Coordinates of C-alpha atoms and ligand atoms in Angstrom, one line a residue:
M1 CA -42.6 27.3 4.1
T2 CA -41.9 25.3 7.4
S3 CA -41.0 27.7 10.5
F4 CA -40.0 27.0 13.6
V5 CA -40.4 28.1 17.9
T6 CA -38.2 26.4 19.7
T7 CA -37.5 26.7 23.5
P8 CA -34.1 27.2 25.1
I9 CA -31.9 23.6 25.0
F10 CA -32.6 22.8 29.4
Y11 CA -29.4 21.5 30.6
A12 CA -30.2 18.3 32.5
N13 CA -28.5 18.5 36.0
G14 CA -31.7 18.6 37.4
D15 CA -35.0 17.8 37.5
P16 CA -37.3 20.4 35.6
H17 CA -39.4 23.0 37.3
L18 CA -41.9 26.0 35.9
G19 CA -38.8 28.2 35.0
H20 CA -38.8 25.7 32.6
A21 CA -42.3 24.5 32.4
Y22 CA -42.7 29.1 31.2
S23 CA -40.6 28.2 28.7
G24 CA -41.7 25.2 26.4
I25 CA -45.3 26.3 27.6
I26 CA -44.8 29.5 25.1
A27 CA -43.1 27.9 22.8
D28 CA -46.0 25.8 22.5
I29 CA -48.9 28.3 22.5
F30 CA -46.4 30.1 19.3
H31 CA -46.9 27.4 17.8
R32 CA -50.3 26.0 18.1
F33 CA -51.0 29.4 16.9
R34 CA -48.7 28.9 13.6
Q35 CA -50.3 25.9 13.3
L36 CA -53.9 27.0 13.2
T37 CA -53.5 29.9 11.4
G38 CA -52.6 27.1 8.3
Q39 CA -48.6 27.3 8.6
K40 CA -46.7 24.9 8.9
N41 CA -44.3 24.6 11.8
V42 CA -41.8 22.5 14.1
F43 CA -42.0 22.9 17.2
I44 CA -37.9 21.9 19.3
T45 CA -37.5 21.8 22.4
G46 CA -34.5 19.5 23.7
T47 CA -31.9 18.9 26.3
D48 CA -27.7 20.1 26.9
E49 CA -25.9 17.2 28.0
H50 CA -22.3 17.2 28.3
G51 CA -20.3 19.5 30.1
L52 CA -18.0 19.4 34.0
K53 CA -21.1 19.9 36.7
I54 CA -23.5 17.6 35.0
A55 CA -20.5 15.1 35.1
S56 CA -19.6 15.6 38.8
T57 CA -23.5 15.7 39.4
A58 CA -23.9 12.3 38.5
Q59 CA -20.8 11.1 40.4
S60 CA -21.9 12.8 43.1
A61 CA -25.5 10.5 42.6
G62 CA -23.5 7.7 42.2
T63 CA -24.9 7.3 38.5
D64 CA -23.3 6.8 35.7
V65 CA -23.2 9.7 33.6
T66 CA -24.6 8.1 30.8
K67 CA -28.0 6.1 32.5
F68 CA -27.5 9.9 34.2
V69 CA -28.7 11.4 31.2
D70 CA -31.1 9.7 30.4
T71 CA -33.0 9.5 32.7
K72 CA -33.2 13.6 33.3
A73 CA -34.0 13.2 29.6
A74 CA -36.4 11.0 30.3
V75 CA -38.1 13.2 32.2
F76 CA -37.7 16.8 31.0
S77 CA -39.7 15.5 28.1
G78 CA -41.9 13.1 30.0
L79 CA -42.7 16.9 32.0
W80 CA -44.6 18.5 28.3
P81 CA -47.5 16.0 27.9
E82 CA -49.1 16.7 30.9
L83 CA -48.5 20.0 30.4
D84 CA -50.1 19.5 26.8
I85 CA -46.7 20.9 25.1
H86 CA -46.2 19.3 22.2
P87 CA -42.7 19.2 20.8
D88 CA -42.3 17.8 17.8
I89 CA -38.1 17.4 18.2
F90 CA -36.5 16.5 20.8
I91 CA -32.8 17.1 20.3
R92 CA -30.2 15.7 23.0
T93 CA -26.7 17.0 22.2
T94 CA -25.7 13.3 23.3
Q95 CA -27.2 12.6 20.6
Q96 CA -24.3 10.4 17.7
E97 CA -26.0 13.2 15.0
H98 CA -25.8 16.1 17.0
K99 CA -21.9 14.6 17.9
D100 CA -21.1 14.4 14.0
H101 CA -22.5 18.1 13.6
I102 CA -20.7 20.3 15.7
S103 CA -17.3 18.1 15.1
A104 CA -18.6 19.5 11.4
V105 CA -19.3 22.5 12.7
W106 CA -15.3 22.7 14.5
Q107 CA -13.6 21.9 11.2
Q108 CA -15.3 24.9 9.7
L109 CA -15.0 27.4 11.9
F110 CA -11.3 26.4 12.4
E111 CA -10.9 26.2 9.3
N112 CA -11.8 29.1 8.1
N113 CA -9.8 30.6 11.3
D114 CA -11.9 31.8 13.8
I115 CA -11.2 29.5 16.0
Y116 CA -7.3 29.3 17.3
L117 CA -5.4 27.6 20.1
G118 CA -5.0 30.4 22.9
K119 CA -4.5 30.8 26.3
Y120 CA -7.8 32.5 28.8
S121 CA -7.1 33.7 31.6
G122 CA -9.7 34.8 33.8
Q123 CA -12.1 35.2 36.9
Y124 CA -13.9 31.1 37.5
C125 CA -17.0 29.8 38.7
V126 CA -16.7 26.6 39.3
A127 CA -20.5 26.4 40.3
C128 CA -21.3 27.6 37.4
E129 CA -18.6 27.0 35.3
Q130 CA -18.1 29.9 33.7
F131 CA -15.8 32.4 33.0
Y132 CA -17.1 36.5 34.1
S133 CA -15.8 39.3 32.7
P134 CA -14.4 41.8 36.0
R135 CA -17.8 43.9 34.9
E136 CA -20.1 41.4 35.3
L137 CA -18.8 40.2 38.6
E138 CA -20.2 41.9 42.1
G139 CA -16.8 42.5 43.8
N140 CA -14.8 39.1 43.5
L141 CA -18.7 37.9 44.0
C142 CA -19.7 35.1 40.8
P143 CA -23.4 37.5 40.6
V144 CA -25.4 34.4 40.4
H145 CA -24.1 32.5 43.1
R146 CA -22.7 35.4 45.8
R147 CA -19.2 32.9 46.1
E148 CA -15.9 34.2 44.7
V149 CA -14.8 33.4 41.9
E150 CA -11.0 32.1 41.2
T151 CA -8.5 32.9 38.8
V152 CA -7.9 30.3 36.2
E153 CA -5.8 30.4 33.0
E154 CA -5.7 27.6 30.6
E155 CA -5.3 26.8 27.5
T156 CA -8.5 27.2 25.7
Y157 CA -9.6 27.7 22.1
L158 CA -10.8 31.1 21.5
F159 CA -14.1 32.0 19.0
R160 CA -13.3 35.0 16.6
L161 CA -16.2 37.1 19.2
E162 CA -14.8 40.9 17.6
K163 CA -14.4 40.1 14.5
Y164 CA -18.2 39.5 13.7
R165 CA -18.5 43.1 15.8
Q166 CA -19.3 45.5 13.6
R167 CA -21.7 43.1 11.3
L168 CA -23.6 42.3 14.3
L169 CA -24.1 45.9 15.1
E170 CA -25.4 46.3 11.1
Y171 CA -27.3 44.1 11.7
Y172 CA -29.3 44.5 14.7
L173 CA -29.8 48.5 13.7
T174 CA -31.4 47.5 10.3
H175 CA -33.3 44.7 12.1
P176 CA -34.7 46.5 15.2
E177 CA -37.8 43.5 15.5
L178 CA -34.3 41.1 16.3
I179 CA -35.5 40.7 20.0
T180 CA -38.6 41.5 21.4
P181 CA -39.6 43.7 23.6
K182 CA -37.9 45.5 22.1
H183 CA -35.7 47.1 25.3
F184 CA -33.4 43.6 25.1
Q185 CA -32.4 44.5 22.0
D186 CA -31.5 47.2 23.3
S187 CA -29.2 46.6 25.8
I188 CA -27.4 44.1 22.6
V189 CA -26.9 47.4 20.7
S190 CA -25.9 50.0 23.0
L191 CA -23.1 46.3 24.6
L192 CA -21.7 46.2 20.9
Q193 CA -20.9 49.9 20.3
E194 CA -19.4 49.9 23.9
G195 CA -15.8 48.7 21.6
P196 CA -14.1 45.2 21.2
L197 CA -16.0 41.8 22.8
E198 CA -13.4 39.8 23.5
D199 CA -12.8 36.6 21.9
L200 CA -15.1 33.3 23.4
S201 CA -13.5 30.8 25.0
V202 CA -15.3 27.7 23.2
S203 CA -13.8 24.7 24.1
R204 CA -12.4 23.3 27.8
I205 CA -9.6 20.5 29.2
N206 CA -10.4 19.6 32.5
N207 CA -13.1 18.5 31.9
A208 CA -14.3 14.5 29.4
W209 CA -17.9 14.9 28.7
G210 CA -18.8 16.4 26.2
I211 CA -18.3 16.2 22.5
K212 CA -13.8 16.1 21.5
V213 CA -12.7 18.5 19.9
P214 CA -11.3 17.3 16.0
N215 CA -7.8 16.6 15.9
N216 CA -7.1 17.3 19.2
N217 CA -8.7 15.0 22.1
E218 CA -7.7 17.0 24.9
H219 CA -10.1 19.6 24.3
T220 CA -13.8 19.1 24.7
V221 CA -15.9 21.3 23.1
Y222 CA -17.7 24.1 25.2
V223 CA -21.6 24.9 25.8
W224 CA -21.8 27.8 23.3
I225 CA -21.2 25.9 20.3
D226 CA -22.2 23.0 21.7
A227 CA -25.6 23.2 23.0
L228 CA -26.9 26.5 20.4
F229 CA -26.4 24.4 17.7
S230 CA -28.5 21.8 18.1
Y231 CA -31.2 24.2 17.3
I232 CA -29.8 23.1 13.9
T233 CA -29.2 20.0 14.8
A234 CA -32.8 19.2 15.6
I235 CA -33.8 21.2 12.0
Q236 CA -31.9 19.0 9.8
Q237 CA -33.6 16.4 11.4
T238 CA -36.9 17.9 10.5
G239 CA -35.1 17.0 6.4
N240 CA -34.6 21.2 6.4
A241 CA -31.7 23.0 5.4
N242 CA -29.2 25.1 8.0
Q243 CA -30.6 27.6 6.2
S244 CA -34.0 28.4 7.8
I245 CA -32.6 28.9 11.0
S246 CA -33.7 32.5 9.8
Q247 CA -37.6 30.7 9.8
T248 CA -37.1 29.6 13.6
V249 CA -37.8 31.5 16.3
H250 CA -35.7 31.4 20.1
V251 CA -37.8 31.6 22.9
L252 CA -35.6 32.0 25.7
G253 CA -34.9 33.9 29.6
K254 CA -33.9 36.8 29.8
D255 CA -30.9 35.1 31.9
I256 CA -29.7 33.7 28.2
L257 CA -30.3 36.3 26.4
K258 CA -26.2 37.3 25.6
F259 CA -25.2 33.8 24.8
H260 CA -28.5 34.3 21.8
A261 CA -27.9 37.6 21.0
L262 CA -24.2 37.6 20.6
Y263 CA -22.2 34.6 20.4
W264 CA -25.0 32.7 18.4
P265 CA -25.6 34.8 16.1
A266 CA -21.6 35.0 15.9
F267 CA -21.8 31.8 15.0
L268 CA -24.0 31.3 12.5
L269 CA -22.8 34.7 10.6
A270 CA -19.4 32.9 10.7
L271 CA -20.7 30.0 8.9
E272 CA -22.1 32.4 6.9
L273 CA -25.7 31.1 7.7
P274 CA -29.1 33.7 8.2
L275 CA -29.7 34.7 11.3
P276 CA -33.2 33.7 13.8
E277 CA -36.2 35.4 12.5
K278 CA -37.0 36.6 16.5
L279 CA -35.9 36.3 19.9
V280 CA -38.5 36.2 22.2
V281 CA -37.2 36.9 25.7
H282 CA -39.6 35.9 28.6
G283 CA -39.1 37.1 32.7
W284 CA -38.3 35.0 35.7
W285 CA -41.4 33.6 38.6
T286 CA -40.4 33.6 41.5
I287 CA -42.3 30.6 44.4
N288 CA -44.3 32.9 47.0
G289 CA -41.6 34.8 46.4
Q290 CA -38.8 32.9 46.6
K291 CA -36.6 32.8 44.0
I292 CA -35.8 30.3 41.9
S293 CA -33.4 28.2 42.6
K294 CA -31.5 24.9 43.3
S295 CA -30.5 25.5 47.4
N296 CA -34.2 26.3 47.4
P297 CA -36.6 23.1 46.8
E298 CA -40.0 25.3 47.7
T299 CA -39.6 26.5 44.9
T300 CA -37.8 23.6 42.1
V301 CA -41.2 21.7 43.0
N302 CA -42.1 19.7 39.5
P303 CA -44.5 21.8 36.9
N304 CA -47.0 19.2 37.4
T305 CA -47.9 19.9 40.9
F306 CA -49.0 23.3 39.4
S307 CA -51.5 21.8 37.2
H308 CA -53.1 19.3 38.9
Q309 CA -54.1 22.2 41.2
L310 CA -55.0 24.7 38.3
S311 CA -55.2 22.0 35.6
S312 CA -52.9 22.4 32.4
D313 CA -55.4 24.8 30.5
G314 CA -55.7 26.7 34.3
L315 CA -51.5 26.7 35.0
R316 CA -51.3 27.6 31.1
Y317 CA -53.6 30.3 30.9
A318 CA -52.8 32.3 34.7
L319 CA -48.9 32.4 33.1
V320 CA -49.7 34.3 30.1
R321 CA -52.8 35.7 31.6
Q322 CA -50.7 37.4 35.4
K323 CA -47.8 39.4 33.8
P324 CA -46.4 40.5 30.1
L325 CA -43.8 37.6 29.1
F326 CA -41.6 39.9 30.0
R327 CA -41.8 40.3 33.4
D328 CA -40.4 39.2 36.2
G329 CA -44.0 37.4 38.1
N330 CA -44.6 35.3 41.2
V331 CA -46.3 32.2 42.0
A332 CA -49.3 32.9 45.2
I333 CA -51.5 29.8 44.2
E334 CA -54.3 31.7 45.4
E335 CA -53.6 34.9 42.7
L336 CA -53.2 31.9 39.7
T337 CA -56.7 30.3 41.0
E338 CA -58.8 33.4 40.9
V339 CA -57.4 34.4 38.1
V340 CA -58.4 31.6 36.2
N341 CA -61.6 30.7 38.0
A342 CA -62.7 34.3 37.0
D343 CA -61.8 33.9 33.0
L344 CA -62.4 30.6 31.8
A345 CA -64.8 29.1 34.6
N346 CA -67.2 32.2 35.0
N347 CA -66.6 34.3 32.3
L348 CA -65.9 32.2 28.9
A349 CA -67.1 28.7 30.1
N350 CA -70.5 29.9 31.8
L351 CA -72.0 31.8 29.2
V352 CA -71.4 28.9 27.2
K353 CA -73.4 26.5 28.9
R354 CA -76.0 28.9 29.4
N355 CA -76.3 30.1 26.1
N356 CA -75.8 26.6 24.4
T357 CA -78.6 25.4 27.3
L358 CA -81.2 27.5 25.3
I359 CA -80.1 26.5 22.0
L360 CA -80.6 23.5 22.6
K361 CA -83.8 23.7 25.1
Y362 CA -85.8 26.0 22.8
F363 CA -84.4 25.9 19.2
D364 CA -83.7 22.3 19.1
G365 CA -79.8 23.2 19.1
Q366 CA -80.7 24.6 16.3
L367 CA -80.0 27.7 14.8
E368 CA -79.9 28.5 10.9
E369 CA -77.4 30.7 9.0
T370 CA -80.0 33.0 7.7
I371 CA -80.5 33.8 11.5
K372 CA -77.7 36.0 9.8
H373 CA -79.9 38.7 7.5
T374 CA -83.0 39.4 11.1
L375 CA -79.9 41.1 13.1
D376 CA -81.5 44.1 14.6
D377 CA -79.0 46.9 15.7
D378 CA -77.8 45.7 19.1
C379 CA -76.4 42.8 17.7
E380 CA -74.5 44.0 14.7
Q381 CA -73.0 46.4 17.3
L382 CA -71.5 43.8 19.5
L383 CA -70.6 41.7 16.1
A384 CA -69.1 45.1 15.4
S385 CA -67.2 45.1 18.5
C386 CA -66.3 41.9 18.8
Q387 CA -65.1 41.8 15.2
N388 CA -63.0 44.5 15.6
E389 CA -61.8 43.2 19.3
L390 CA -60.7 39.4 17.8
E391 CA -58.4 41.5 14.9
R392 CA -56.2 42.7 18.0
V393 CA -55.6 39.5 19.5
I394 CA -54.6 38.1 16.4
H395 CA -52.4 40.5 15.8
S396 CA -51.8 40.7 19.5
Y397 CA -50.4 36.6 18.9
K398 CA -48.8 38.1 15.9
E399 CA -46.4 40.0 17.8
Y400 CA -45.9 37.4 20.6
D401 CA -47.3 39.3 23.2
L402 CA -50.2 36.7 25.1
Y403 CA -51.1 38.9 27.6
Q404 CA -52.3 41.8 25.4
A405 CA -54.0 38.6 23.5
T406 CA -55.6 37.7 26.7
L407 CA -56.0 41.1 27.7
I408 CA -58.6 41.4 24.8
L409 CA -60.0 38.0 24.7
K410 CA -61.0 39.1 28.9
Q411 CA -62.0 42.6 26.9
I412 CA -65.1 41.0 24.4
L413 CA -65.8 38.2 27.1
D414 CA -67.3 41.2 29.8
Q415 CA -68.7 42.5 26.6
L416 CA -70.4 39.2 26.0
N417 CA -71.6 39.2 29.6
T418 CA -72.9 42.5 29.6
F419 CA -75.4 41.7 26.3
F420 CA -76.5 38.6 27.6
H421 CA -77.3 39.8 30.9
Q422 CA -79.0 43.2 29.0
R423 CA -80.4 40.6 26.8
T424 CA -82.1 38.5 29.2
P425 CA -82.5 35.1 26.6
W426 CA -83.7 33.0 29.5
L427 CA -87.3 34.9 30.1
I428 CA -87.6 32.6 27.4
S429 CA -90.2 30.9 29.5
K430 CA -91.8 33.7 30.5
G431 CA -93.0 34.7 27.3
R432 CA -89.8 36.9 25.8
D433 CA -89.7 37.2 22.2
S434 CA -88.5 34.2 20.4
Q435 CA -87.1 35.9 17.5
H436 CA -85.0 38.7 19.8
V437 CA -84.2 35.6 22.0
R438 CA -83.2 33.4 18.9
N439 CA -80.8 36.8 17.6
T440 CA -79.0 36.9 20.5
C441 CA -78.2 33.6 21.2
F442 CA -77.6 33.3 17.4
V443 CA -75.0 36.0 17.8
V444 CA -73.7 35.1 21.1
G445 CA -73.2 31.0 20.2
N446 CA -71.2 32.4 17.0
I447 CA -68.7 34.8 18.9
L448 CA -67.2 32.1 21.1
R449 CA -67.6 30.1 18.8
Q450 CA -64.2 32.3 17.4
V451 CA -63.4 33.3 21.1
V452 CA -62.7 30.0 22.0
L453 CA -61.0 29.3 18.9
S454 CA -58.8 32.7 19.7
Y455 CA -57.5 31.1 23.2
A456 CA -57.4 28.1 21.4
P457 CA -53.1 28.0 21.7
I458 CA -53.2 28.8 25.2
T459 CA -56.6 26.5 26.7
P460 CA -55.9 23.9 24.1
R461 CA -58.4 20.9 25.7
L462 CA -61.8 23.7 26.6
S463 CA -61.2 24.9 23.4
G464 CA -61.2 21.5 22.3
S465 CA -64.4 20.7 24.0
V466 CA -66.8 23.5 23.2
L467 CA -65.6 22.9 19.8
A468 CA -66.3 19.1 19.6
E469 CA -69.6 20.6 21.2
F470 CA -70.3 23.1 18.0
G471 CA -69.0 20.4 15.7
I472 CA -65.6 21.7 15.0
D473 CA -62.5 19.5 15.0
I474 CA -59.1 21.6 15.5
S475 CA -57.7 22.1 12.7
E476 CA -54.9 23.5 11.1
G477 CA -55.8 26.8 9.2
L478 CA -59.2 26.9 11.2
L479 CA -58.1 30.3 13.4
R480 CA -59.2 33.4 11.2
S481 CA -59.7 36.3 12.5
S482 CA -62.4 36.9 10.6
I483 CA -66.2 36.8 12.6
E484 CA -68.0 34.6 9.1
L485 CA -71.9 33.7 10.6
S486 CA -72.8 30.4 10.0
A487 CA -75.5 27.6 11.6
I488 CA -75.3 26.4 14.8
N489 CA -76.1 23.1 15.3
I490 CA -75.7 21.5 19.0
S491 CA -77.1 17.8 20.2
Q492 CA -75.5 18.3 23.8
S493 CA -74.5 21.3 26.8
N494 CA -71.3 20.5 27.7
S495 CA -69.9 21.8 31.6
H496 CA -66.3 22.7 29.9
F497 CA -64.2 23.9 32.8
A498 CA -65.2 23.0 36.6
R499 CA -63.8 25.9 39.1
I500 CA -60.7 25.6 40.6
Q501 CA -61.2 24.3 44.7
L502 CA -58.3 24.4 46.2
G503 CA -57.1 21.6 48.4
N504 CA -57.0 19.5 46.3
Ligands
LIG1 ZN1 -21.7 30.8 39.9

């Protein structure tokens, strides 16, 4: 069965920044993990290209709006390869098949009487292009822009959100792990328990840049239905049924939790579709202590600025190693450099280099599988301990806890480095017992292979380079939780990760 991992469908109003890259990296890691463990998984990302804000940004840039979104979509899709993010589907909400899909969705919701024409009056932030309920406002100010909202009343189509509140609540109560981490699910459950939900405005009359509402071309479909259903348009493009949304993991920032945890499942219930498998909610990054914001150019730098400094592997690793996904964190390049050098350059790549150099020099690059029958107790103990830890790494990946996975991997490497230093295999040149050295290199090499494979979803280049030295192609289904001791055959011993020097 095919499973799916998605990033949010990013709003193509500006250029991608670190926040977008973070969502993309997390989704790419989940995707690679699933592939490495033998699951067929499709990775979906894309751009949300409609709405008043895009139309007015294009206009003030003096650009035709179609050309504007073409350019932005190209910038987003062009960013991913440099970060080793490889989506299978890049969906754009301006694609004809998406427009057709949205028309069909609308038609069905309308015929079911889930959508009706009414009036909506509310507090509206022009910059957000969004209505806010009184409790979301800070005084009379938009919580995002801190500018005064306006009272706006207009004709709009409304979706009967309240009609699905009870069913949603029951669903969440019977699926307590739908949203991870759990405290986000708790917040949604209490919202649902609090009482009636206002019907949701799902069209706009003052915006021409959007998908026309069938049979009422005064209106265009508003972002909720337009953007969220792009996940299913993308699934359709893979030849799978709409029901595959039930095998879909959505990666999203906490700022868009409500859209994904309330509106989206309510729409799906209305269409009698299953709900997603999982919502993985992540926090935000500040850059040098400053919130990422369009009004602060220092924070909206191209994410490749960081990958050029840290390497793509280094950036990917640092972002998941620095904090649990759901927390907020701060990017200070010196700190990230330190952790990347300590963990990837010293702890991992350097140990691979030293161990493989010994194997090459003293054993012609070959250690037979039969060595596994001659291991001493210390080797056996190390194996048992690392085996146990590697199972916990796999478990952490499955629980979408990438931070925990990196912590355990680091512990394993600490243990391996300590073992290597206590065993002093390099003293073979000074007459150290050769069987002792052979056992050491064999055990360390075998564990390293498995460790490097476990790192592969996060650091694909480094892992690919090390595994190639061991004569292993990264391929589907390779990652298992058990260490299977086997022969080591190498013909060279390379440096796989250059220490990051700042100031490059
Ligand atoms: Zn606002």
